[in-house]
Each structure stands twice: as structure tokens, then as C-alpha cells.
PDB file of C-alpha atoms in Angstrom:
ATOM      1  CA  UNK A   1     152.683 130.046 157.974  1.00  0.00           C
ATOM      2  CA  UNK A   2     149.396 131.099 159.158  1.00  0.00           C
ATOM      3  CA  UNK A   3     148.267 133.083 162.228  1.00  0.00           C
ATOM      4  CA  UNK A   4     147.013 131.469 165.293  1.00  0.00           C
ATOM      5  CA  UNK A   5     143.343 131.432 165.591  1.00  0.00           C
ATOM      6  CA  UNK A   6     142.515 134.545 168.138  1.00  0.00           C
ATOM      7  CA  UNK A   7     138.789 135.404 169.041  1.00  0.00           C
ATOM      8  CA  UNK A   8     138.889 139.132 168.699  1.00  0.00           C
ATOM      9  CA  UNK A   9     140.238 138.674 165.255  1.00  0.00           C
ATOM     10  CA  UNK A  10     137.003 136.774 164.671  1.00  0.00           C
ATOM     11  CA  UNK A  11     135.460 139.627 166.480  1.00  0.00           C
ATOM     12  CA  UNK A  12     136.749 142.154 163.752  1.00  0.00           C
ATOM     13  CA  UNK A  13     136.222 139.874 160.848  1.00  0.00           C
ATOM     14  CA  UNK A  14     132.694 139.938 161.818  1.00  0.00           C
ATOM     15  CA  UNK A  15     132.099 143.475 162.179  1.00  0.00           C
ATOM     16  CA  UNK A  16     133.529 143.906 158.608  1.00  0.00           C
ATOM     17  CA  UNK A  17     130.809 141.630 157.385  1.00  0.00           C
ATOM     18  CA  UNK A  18     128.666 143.742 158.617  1.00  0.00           C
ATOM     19  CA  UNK A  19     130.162 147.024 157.751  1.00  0.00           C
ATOM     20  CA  UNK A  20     130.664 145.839 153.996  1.00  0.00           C
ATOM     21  CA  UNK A  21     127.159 144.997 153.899  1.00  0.00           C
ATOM     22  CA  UNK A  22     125.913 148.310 155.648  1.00  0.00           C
ATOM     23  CA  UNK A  23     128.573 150.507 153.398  1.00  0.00           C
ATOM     24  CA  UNK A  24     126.793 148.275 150.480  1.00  0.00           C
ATOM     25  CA  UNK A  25     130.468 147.404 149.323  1.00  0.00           C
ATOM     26  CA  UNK A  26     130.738 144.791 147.172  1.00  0.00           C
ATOM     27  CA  UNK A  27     134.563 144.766 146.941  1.00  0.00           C
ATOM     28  CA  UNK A  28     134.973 144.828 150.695  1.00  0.00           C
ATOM     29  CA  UNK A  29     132.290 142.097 150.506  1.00  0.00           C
ATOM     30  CA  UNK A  30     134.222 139.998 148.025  1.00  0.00           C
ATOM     31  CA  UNK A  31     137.532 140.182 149.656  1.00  0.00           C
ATOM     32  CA  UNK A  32     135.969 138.631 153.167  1.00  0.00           C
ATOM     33  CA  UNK A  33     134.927 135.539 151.443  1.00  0.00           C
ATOM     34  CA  UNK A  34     137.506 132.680 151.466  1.00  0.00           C
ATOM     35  CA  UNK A  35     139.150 132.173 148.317  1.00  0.00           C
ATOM     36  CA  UNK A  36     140.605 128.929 149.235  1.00  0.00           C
ATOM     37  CA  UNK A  37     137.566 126.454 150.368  1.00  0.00           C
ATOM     38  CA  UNK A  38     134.036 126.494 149.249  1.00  0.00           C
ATOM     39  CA  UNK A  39     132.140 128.921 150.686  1.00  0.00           C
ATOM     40  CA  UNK A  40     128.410 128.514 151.611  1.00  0.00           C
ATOM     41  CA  UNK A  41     125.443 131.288 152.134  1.00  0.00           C
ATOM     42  CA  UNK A  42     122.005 130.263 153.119  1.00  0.00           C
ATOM     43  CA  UNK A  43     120.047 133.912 152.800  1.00  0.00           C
ATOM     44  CA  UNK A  44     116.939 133.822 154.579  1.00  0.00           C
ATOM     45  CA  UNK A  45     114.582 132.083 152.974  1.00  0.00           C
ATOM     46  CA  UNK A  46     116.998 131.675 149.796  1.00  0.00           C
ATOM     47  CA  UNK A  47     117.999 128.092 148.873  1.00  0.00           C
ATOM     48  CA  UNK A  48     121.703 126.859 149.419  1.00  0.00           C
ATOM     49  CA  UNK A  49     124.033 128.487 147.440  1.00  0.00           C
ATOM     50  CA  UNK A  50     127.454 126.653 147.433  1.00  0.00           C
ATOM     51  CA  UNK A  51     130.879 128.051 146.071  1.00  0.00           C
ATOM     52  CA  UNK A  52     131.962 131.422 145.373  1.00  0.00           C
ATOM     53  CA  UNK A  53     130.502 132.233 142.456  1.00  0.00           C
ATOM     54  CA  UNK A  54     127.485 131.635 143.069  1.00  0.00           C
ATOM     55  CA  UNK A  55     127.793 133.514 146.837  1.00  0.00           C
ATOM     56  CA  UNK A  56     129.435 136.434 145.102  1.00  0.00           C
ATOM     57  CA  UNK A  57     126.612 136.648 142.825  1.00  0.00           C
ATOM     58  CA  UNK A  58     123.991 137.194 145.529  1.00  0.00           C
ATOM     59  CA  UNK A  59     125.932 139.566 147.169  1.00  0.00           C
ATOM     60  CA  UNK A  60     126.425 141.387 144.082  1.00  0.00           C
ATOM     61  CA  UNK A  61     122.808 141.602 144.165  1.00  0.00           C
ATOM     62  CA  UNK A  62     122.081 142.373 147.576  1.00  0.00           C
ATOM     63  CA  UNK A  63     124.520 145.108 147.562  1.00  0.00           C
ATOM     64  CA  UNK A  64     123.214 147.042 144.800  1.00  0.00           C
ATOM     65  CA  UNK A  65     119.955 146.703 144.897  1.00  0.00           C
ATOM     66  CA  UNK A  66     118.572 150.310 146.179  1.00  0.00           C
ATOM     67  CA  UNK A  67     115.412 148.712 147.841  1.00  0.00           C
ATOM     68  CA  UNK A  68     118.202 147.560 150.172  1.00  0.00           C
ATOM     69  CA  UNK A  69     117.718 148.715 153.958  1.00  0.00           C
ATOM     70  CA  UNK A  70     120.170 149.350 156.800  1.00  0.00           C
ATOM     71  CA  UNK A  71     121.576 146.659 158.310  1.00  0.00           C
ATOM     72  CA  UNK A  72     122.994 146.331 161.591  1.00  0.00           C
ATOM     73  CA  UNK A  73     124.146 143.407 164.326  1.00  0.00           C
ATOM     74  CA  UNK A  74     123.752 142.823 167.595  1.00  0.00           C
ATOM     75  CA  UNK A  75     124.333 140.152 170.412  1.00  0.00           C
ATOM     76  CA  UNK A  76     127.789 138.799 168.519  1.00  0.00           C
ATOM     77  CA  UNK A  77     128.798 135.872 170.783  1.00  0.00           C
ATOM     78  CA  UNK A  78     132.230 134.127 168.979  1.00  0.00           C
ATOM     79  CA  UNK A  79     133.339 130.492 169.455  1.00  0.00           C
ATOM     80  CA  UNK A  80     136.260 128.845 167.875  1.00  0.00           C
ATOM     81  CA  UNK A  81     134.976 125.809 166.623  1.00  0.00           C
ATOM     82  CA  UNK A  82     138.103 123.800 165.335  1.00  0.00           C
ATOM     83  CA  UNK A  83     141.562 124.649 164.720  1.00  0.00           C
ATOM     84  CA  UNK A  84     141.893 126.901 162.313  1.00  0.00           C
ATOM     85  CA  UNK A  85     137.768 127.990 162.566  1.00  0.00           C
ATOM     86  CA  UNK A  86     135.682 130.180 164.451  1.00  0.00           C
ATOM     87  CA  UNK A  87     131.969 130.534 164.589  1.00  0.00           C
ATOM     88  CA  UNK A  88     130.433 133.911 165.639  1.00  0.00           C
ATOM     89  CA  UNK A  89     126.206 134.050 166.313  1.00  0.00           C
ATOM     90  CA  UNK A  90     124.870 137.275 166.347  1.00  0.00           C
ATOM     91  CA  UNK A  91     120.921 138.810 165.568  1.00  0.00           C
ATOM     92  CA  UNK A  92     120.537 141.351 162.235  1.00  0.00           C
ATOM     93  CA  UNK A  93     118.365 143.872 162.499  1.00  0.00           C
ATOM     94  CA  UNK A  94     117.080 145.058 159.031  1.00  0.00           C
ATOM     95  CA  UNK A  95     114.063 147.090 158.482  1.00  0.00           C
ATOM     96  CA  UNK A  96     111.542 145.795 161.082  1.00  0.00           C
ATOM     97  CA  UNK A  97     113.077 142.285 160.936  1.00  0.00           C
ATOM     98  CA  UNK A  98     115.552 140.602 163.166  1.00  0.00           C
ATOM     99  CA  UNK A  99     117.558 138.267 161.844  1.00  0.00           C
ATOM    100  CA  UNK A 100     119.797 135.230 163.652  1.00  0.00           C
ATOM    101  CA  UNK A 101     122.930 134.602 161.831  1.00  0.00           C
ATOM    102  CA  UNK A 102     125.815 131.991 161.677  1.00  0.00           C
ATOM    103  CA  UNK A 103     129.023 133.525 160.490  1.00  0.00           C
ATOM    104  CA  UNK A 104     131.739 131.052 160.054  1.00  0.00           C
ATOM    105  CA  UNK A 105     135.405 132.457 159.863  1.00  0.00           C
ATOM    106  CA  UNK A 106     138.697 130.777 158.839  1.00  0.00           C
ATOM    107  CA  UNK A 107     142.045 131.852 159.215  1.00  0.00           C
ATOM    108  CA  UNK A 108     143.552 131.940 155.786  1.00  0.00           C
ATOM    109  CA  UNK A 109     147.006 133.026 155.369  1.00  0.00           C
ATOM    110  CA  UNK A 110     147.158 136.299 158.003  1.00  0.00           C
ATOM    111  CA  UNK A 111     143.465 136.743 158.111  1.00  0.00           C
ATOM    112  CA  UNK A 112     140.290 135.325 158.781  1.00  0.00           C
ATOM    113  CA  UNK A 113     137.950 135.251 155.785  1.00  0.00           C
ATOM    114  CA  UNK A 114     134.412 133.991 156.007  1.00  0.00           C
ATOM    115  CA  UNK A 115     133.516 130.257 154.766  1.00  0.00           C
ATOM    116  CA  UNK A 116     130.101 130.020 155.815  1.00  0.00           C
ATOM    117  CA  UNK A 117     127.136 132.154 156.656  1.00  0.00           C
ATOM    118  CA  UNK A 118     123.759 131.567 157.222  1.00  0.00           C
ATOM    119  CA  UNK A 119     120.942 134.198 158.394  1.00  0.00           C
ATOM    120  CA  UNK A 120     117.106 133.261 159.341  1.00  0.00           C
ATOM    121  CA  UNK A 121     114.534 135.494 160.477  1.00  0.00           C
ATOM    122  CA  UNK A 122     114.107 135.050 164.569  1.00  0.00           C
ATOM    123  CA  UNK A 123     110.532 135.292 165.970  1.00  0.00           C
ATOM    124  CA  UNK A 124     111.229 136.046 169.567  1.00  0.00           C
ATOM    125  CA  UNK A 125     115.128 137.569 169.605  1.00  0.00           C
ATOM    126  CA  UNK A 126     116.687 139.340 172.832  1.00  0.00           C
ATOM    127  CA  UNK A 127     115.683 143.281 172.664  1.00  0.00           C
ATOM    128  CA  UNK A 128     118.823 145.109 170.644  1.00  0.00           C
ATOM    129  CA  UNK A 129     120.739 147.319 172.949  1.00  0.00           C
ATOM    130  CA  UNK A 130     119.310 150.924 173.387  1.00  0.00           C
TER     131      UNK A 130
ATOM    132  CA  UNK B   1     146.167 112.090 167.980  1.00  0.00           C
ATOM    133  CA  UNK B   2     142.632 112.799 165.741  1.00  0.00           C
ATOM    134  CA  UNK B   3     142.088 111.229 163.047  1.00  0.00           C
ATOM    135  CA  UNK B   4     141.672 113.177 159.687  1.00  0.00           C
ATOM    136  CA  UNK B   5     138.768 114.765 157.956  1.00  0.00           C
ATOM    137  CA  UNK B   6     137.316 112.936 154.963  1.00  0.00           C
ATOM    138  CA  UNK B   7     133.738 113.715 153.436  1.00  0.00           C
ATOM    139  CA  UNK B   8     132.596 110.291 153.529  1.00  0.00           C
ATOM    140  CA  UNK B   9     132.787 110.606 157.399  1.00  0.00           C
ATOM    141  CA  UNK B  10     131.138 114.106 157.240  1.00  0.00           C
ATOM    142  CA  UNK B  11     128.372 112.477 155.550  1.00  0.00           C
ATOM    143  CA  UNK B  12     128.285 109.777 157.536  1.00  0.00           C
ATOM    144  CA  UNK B  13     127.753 111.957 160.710  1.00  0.00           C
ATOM    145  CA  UNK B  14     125.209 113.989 158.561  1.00  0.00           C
ATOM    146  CA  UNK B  15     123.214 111.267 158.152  1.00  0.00           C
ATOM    147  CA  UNK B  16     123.448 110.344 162.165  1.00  0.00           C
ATOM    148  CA  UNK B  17     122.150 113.778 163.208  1.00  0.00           C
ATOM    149  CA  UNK B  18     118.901 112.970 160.937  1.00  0.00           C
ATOM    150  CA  UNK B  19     118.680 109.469 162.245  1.00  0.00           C
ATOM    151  CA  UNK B  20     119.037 110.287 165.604  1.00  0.00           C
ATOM    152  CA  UNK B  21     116.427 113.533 165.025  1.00  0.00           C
ATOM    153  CA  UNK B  22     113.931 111.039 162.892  1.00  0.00           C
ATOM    154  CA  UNK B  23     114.494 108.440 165.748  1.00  0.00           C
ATOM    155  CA  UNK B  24     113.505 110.910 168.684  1.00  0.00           C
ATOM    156  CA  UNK B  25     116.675 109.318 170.046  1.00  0.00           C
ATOM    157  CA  UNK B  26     118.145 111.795 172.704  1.00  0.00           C
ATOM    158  CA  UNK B  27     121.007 109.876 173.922  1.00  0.00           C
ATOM    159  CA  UNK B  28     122.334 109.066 170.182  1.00  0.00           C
ATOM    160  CA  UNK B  29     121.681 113.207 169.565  1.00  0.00           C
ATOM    161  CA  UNK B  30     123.497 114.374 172.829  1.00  0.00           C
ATOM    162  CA  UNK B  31     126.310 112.052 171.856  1.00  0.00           C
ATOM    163  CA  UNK B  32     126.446 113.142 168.395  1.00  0.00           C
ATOM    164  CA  UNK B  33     127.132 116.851 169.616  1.00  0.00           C
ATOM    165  CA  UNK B  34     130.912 118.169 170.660  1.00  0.00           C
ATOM    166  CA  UNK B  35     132.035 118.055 174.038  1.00  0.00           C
ATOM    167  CA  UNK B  36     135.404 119.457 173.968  1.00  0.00           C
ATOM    168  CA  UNK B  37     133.848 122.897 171.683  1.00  0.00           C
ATOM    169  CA  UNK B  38     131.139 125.274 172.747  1.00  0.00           C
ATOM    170  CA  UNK B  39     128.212 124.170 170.499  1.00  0.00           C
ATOM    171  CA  UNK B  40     125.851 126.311 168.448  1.00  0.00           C
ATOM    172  CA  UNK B  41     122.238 125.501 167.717  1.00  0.00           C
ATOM    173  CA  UNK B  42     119.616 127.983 165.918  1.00  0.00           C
ATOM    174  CA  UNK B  43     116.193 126.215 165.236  1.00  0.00           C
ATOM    175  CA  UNK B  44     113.738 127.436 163.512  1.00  0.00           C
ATOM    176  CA  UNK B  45     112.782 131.254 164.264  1.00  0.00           C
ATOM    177  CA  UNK B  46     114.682 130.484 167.795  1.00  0.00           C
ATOM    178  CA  UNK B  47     116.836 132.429 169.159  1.00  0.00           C
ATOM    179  CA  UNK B  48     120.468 131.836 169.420  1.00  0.00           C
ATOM    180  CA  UNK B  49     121.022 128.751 171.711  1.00  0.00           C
ATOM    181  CA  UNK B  50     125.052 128.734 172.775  1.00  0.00           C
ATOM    182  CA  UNK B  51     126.126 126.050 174.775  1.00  0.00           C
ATOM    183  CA  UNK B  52     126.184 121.935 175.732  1.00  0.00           C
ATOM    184  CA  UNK B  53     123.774 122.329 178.268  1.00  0.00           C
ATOM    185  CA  UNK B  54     121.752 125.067 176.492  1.00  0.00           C
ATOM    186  CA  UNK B  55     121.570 122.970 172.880  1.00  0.00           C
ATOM    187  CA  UNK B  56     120.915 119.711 174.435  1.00  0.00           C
ATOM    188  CA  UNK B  57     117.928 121.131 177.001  1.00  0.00           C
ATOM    189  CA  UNK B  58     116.109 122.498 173.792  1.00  0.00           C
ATOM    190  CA  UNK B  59     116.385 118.632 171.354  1.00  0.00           C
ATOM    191  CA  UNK B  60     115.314 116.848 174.693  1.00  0.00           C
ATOM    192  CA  UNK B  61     112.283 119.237 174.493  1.00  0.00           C
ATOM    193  CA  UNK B  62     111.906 118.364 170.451  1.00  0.00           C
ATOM    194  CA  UNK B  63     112.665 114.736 170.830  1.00  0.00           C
ATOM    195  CA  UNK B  64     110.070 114.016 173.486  1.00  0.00           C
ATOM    196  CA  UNK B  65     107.615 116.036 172.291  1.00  0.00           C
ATOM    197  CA  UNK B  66     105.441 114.157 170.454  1.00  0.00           C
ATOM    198  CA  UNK B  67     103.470 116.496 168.302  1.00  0.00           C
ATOM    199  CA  UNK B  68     107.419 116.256 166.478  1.00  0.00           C
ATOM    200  CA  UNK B  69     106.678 115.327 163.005  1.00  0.00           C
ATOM    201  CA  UNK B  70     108.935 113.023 160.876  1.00  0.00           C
ATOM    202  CA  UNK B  71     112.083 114.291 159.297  1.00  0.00           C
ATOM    203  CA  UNK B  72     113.816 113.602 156.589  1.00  0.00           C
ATOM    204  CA  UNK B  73     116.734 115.616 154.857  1.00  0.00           C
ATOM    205  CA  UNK B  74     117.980 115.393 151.141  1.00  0.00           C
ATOM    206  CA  UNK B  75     120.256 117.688 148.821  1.00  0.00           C
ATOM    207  CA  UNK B  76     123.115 117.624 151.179  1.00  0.00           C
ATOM    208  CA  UNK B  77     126.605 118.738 150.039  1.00  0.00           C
ATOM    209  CA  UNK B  78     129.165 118.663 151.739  1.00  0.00           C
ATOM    210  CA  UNK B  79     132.373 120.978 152.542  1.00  0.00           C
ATOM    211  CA  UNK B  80     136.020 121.258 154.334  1.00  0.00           C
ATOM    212  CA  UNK B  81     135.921 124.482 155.421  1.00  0.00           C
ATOM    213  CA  UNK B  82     138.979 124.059 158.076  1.00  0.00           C
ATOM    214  CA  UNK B  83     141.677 121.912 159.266  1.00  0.00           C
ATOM    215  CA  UNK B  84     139.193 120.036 161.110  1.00  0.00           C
ATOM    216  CA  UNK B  85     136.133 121.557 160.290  1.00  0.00           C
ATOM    217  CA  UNK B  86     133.665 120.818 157.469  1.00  0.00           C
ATOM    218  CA  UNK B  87     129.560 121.654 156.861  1.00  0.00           C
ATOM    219  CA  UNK B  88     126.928 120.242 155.907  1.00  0.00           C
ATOM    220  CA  UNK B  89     124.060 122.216 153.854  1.00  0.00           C
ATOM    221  CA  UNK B  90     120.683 120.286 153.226  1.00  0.00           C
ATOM    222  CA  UNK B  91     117.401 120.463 152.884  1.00  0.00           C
ATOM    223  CA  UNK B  92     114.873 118.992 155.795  1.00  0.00           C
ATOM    224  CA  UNK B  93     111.589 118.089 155.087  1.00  0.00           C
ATOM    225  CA  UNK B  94     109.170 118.140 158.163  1.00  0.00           C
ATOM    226  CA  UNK B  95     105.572 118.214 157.818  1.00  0.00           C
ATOM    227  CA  UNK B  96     104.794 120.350 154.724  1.00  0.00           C
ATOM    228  CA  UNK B  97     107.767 122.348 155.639  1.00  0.00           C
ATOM    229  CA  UNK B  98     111.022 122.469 154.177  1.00  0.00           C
ATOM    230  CA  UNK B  99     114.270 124.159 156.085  1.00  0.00           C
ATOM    231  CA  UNK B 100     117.471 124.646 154.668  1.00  0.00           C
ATOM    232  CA  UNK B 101     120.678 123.776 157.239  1.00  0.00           C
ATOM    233  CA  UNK B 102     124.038 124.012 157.861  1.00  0.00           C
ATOM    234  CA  UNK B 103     125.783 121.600 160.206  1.00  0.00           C
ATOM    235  CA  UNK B 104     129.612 121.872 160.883  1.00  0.00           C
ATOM    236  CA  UNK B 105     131.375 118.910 162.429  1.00  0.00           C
ATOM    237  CA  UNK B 106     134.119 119.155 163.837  1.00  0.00           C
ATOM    238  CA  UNK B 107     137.348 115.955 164.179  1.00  0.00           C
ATOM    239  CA  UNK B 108     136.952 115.177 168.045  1.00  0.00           C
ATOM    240  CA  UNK B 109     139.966 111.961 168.423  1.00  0.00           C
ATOM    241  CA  UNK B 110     138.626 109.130 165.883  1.00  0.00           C
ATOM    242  CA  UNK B 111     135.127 110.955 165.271  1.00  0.00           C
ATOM    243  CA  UNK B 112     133.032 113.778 163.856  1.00  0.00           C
ATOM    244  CA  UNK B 113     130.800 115.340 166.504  1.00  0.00           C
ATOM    245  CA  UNK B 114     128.281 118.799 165.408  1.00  0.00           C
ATOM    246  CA  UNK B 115     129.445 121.944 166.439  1.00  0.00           C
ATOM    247  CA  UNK B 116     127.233 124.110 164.741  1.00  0.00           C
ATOM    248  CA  UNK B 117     123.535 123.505 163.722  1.00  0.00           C
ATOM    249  CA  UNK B 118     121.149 125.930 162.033  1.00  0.00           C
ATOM    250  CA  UNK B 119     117.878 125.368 159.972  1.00  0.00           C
ATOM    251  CA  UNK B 120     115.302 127.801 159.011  1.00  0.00           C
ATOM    252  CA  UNK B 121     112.695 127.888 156.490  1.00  0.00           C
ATOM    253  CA  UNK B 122     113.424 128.152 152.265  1.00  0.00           C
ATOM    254  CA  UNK B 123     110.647 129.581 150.488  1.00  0.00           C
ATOM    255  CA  UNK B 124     111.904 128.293 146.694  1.00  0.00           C
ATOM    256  CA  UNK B 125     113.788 124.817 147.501  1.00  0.00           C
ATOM    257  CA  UNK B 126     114.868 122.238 145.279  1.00  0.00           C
ATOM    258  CA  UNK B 127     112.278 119.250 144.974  1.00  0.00           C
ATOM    259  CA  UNK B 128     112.729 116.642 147.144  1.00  0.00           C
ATOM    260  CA  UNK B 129     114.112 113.252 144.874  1.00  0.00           C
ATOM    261  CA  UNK B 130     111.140 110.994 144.506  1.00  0.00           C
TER     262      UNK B 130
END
């Protein structure tokens, strides 16, 4: 039996996204990602990569790379966007460039775990709050 | 009662989003997108666009404007990433550009309609087949 969709569960799921990526924690990181369908991340200007283990990888990566800067969002607005899925669009601010990001949730036994995420750099995003 | 996901269908609808964008074809793109989900689109170094009336304002813009090169997509795979839900990633050719995309469709009664659409630009893709 799984939960009912609920959008400030999406809400949550995507601020732990972005605090696993801020805390540079891969394990948190690895435990969002769905480990039931085939997940998708499009990093920006990274081709597709497609299933788990290859998403994992990057992350991997990402996360322990030292050149690595802060990360924070901003402007999360969440839709559900089928039964059991939720879509949340938010800007990424990291170093001096802002990002616009997809994160796609799914609820997956009592949680919502990410499926799909895609980020791309925005040329003319809304100012972050002060 | 909605009839049930299948990839063939995903790809199917895929390939109408490209046909309709290739054929400047507004009323075959505003029917392609959900009407019964709020819809997501993120162009190209746009801003978040959330929204029917939002998402369809900006492709009557692209689909009438007609310094819009020619389009053409290749590399897709696609995913169920829900009950209901499955994405699209591919790669879009325009001009000497290529994007890389995610498009999520969504069962809406005996169709697949978009609910989420965002492309931005890939530095290292795949080559295009010949």
C-alpha cells in the first residue's frame, strides 16, 4: 500500500535534493533516487544519462569533487503531474550561475523518491529572494 | 476509465510533439499538451513557464515566428516513471544547435498528452544517425 500523493511531501522531497547536494552527501543523494523505475538526469550541458547507475555515477562525481560550489534553490513551484507523480520547478543558484530545474518525484512505497531531474542554465531568471 | 500506459504510445506522442513543433502547427501543439494537469515548459535559457495559458502563449510565439528553424529530434528513450506517467529524453537538433529534453506524458482518458517539457543545450551529445 502506498501513500497518497500530497504536495508538501513533494515539497520536502525536494528540499532534500537540495540539501544532499549542498551537504555534498552522496548517501543521502543515493537514497532519493527511485530504486524501482529508471531514473533520468540531464546535468546542464551533460548528455542524457538514463538508469541508476549511470545517475549515481555522476552524482558520485559531483559530490566529491572539491571544485564543487554551494548550491542553493529558489522559486520551488510543485505540481502533481499524474497519479502517483509530482513535478516541482525551481531556479539553482550555484556560483554566479542560475540554474532552472525539473525535479520529478514519485511516491514509492511511503515516500517520494526522485525519477527524473533535469537542470539548464537560465539567462534571464526571477531575482532570488533577499 | 483511461486507458493504460504502453511505450509504443509514449513514443508515439513523442514523435507528435516534434511533428507538430517541425510543422509550426499550433493547434496540433496546444492539443498535444494536458488539460486536466498544470503543465510545465522550460525552453531554452527561459525561465520557468507554469501553466496552460502560460506554456501555450510562449509555442504560439515560437510557432509563428518565422526566423524558427527546422527541428528534428533523435536518441529518444523512453521511460514509465509512474502509474500514468512516463518521459521522454532526446536529443533536438535545431540549426547548428543540439538540446537535450525531457518530456513527460501523462494518460489523459484514451490518450497521452505532455505535462512536462524541458530542453536546453548539450555541449558533448551523441551524433545524430546519418
Amino acid at each position: 500500500m502506498s501513500m497518497a500523493l500530497q504536495l508538501e511531501q513533494v515539497e520536502f522531497a525536494n528540499e532534500a535534493f537540495y540539501l544532499a547536494f549542498e551537504g555534498m552527501d552522496f548517501d543521502a543523494m543515493s537514497h532519493l533516487w527511485s530504486e524501482q523505475r529508471e531514473v533520468i538526469c540531464l546535468h546542464p550541458g551533460w548528455p542524457a544519462l538514463v538508469g541508476r547507475e549511470a545517475v549515481l555515477e555522476s552524482w558520485r562525481g559531483i559530490l566529491s569533487n572539491p571544485q564543487q560550489g554551494q548550491v542553493s534553490f529558489y522559486g520551488a513551484q510543485s505540481q502533481q503531474i499524474g497519479e502517483d507523480t509530482a513535478a516541482v520547478v525551481c531556479y539553482e543558484q550555484a556560483g554566479g550561475n542560475v540554474m532552472v530545474a525539473t525535479n520529478v518525484f514519485v511516491v514509492e512505497g511511503d515516500r517520494l523518491r526522485l525519477v527524473s531531474h533535469q537542470a539548464g542554465f537560465c539567462a534571464n531568471p526571477p531575482p532570488a529572494p533577499a
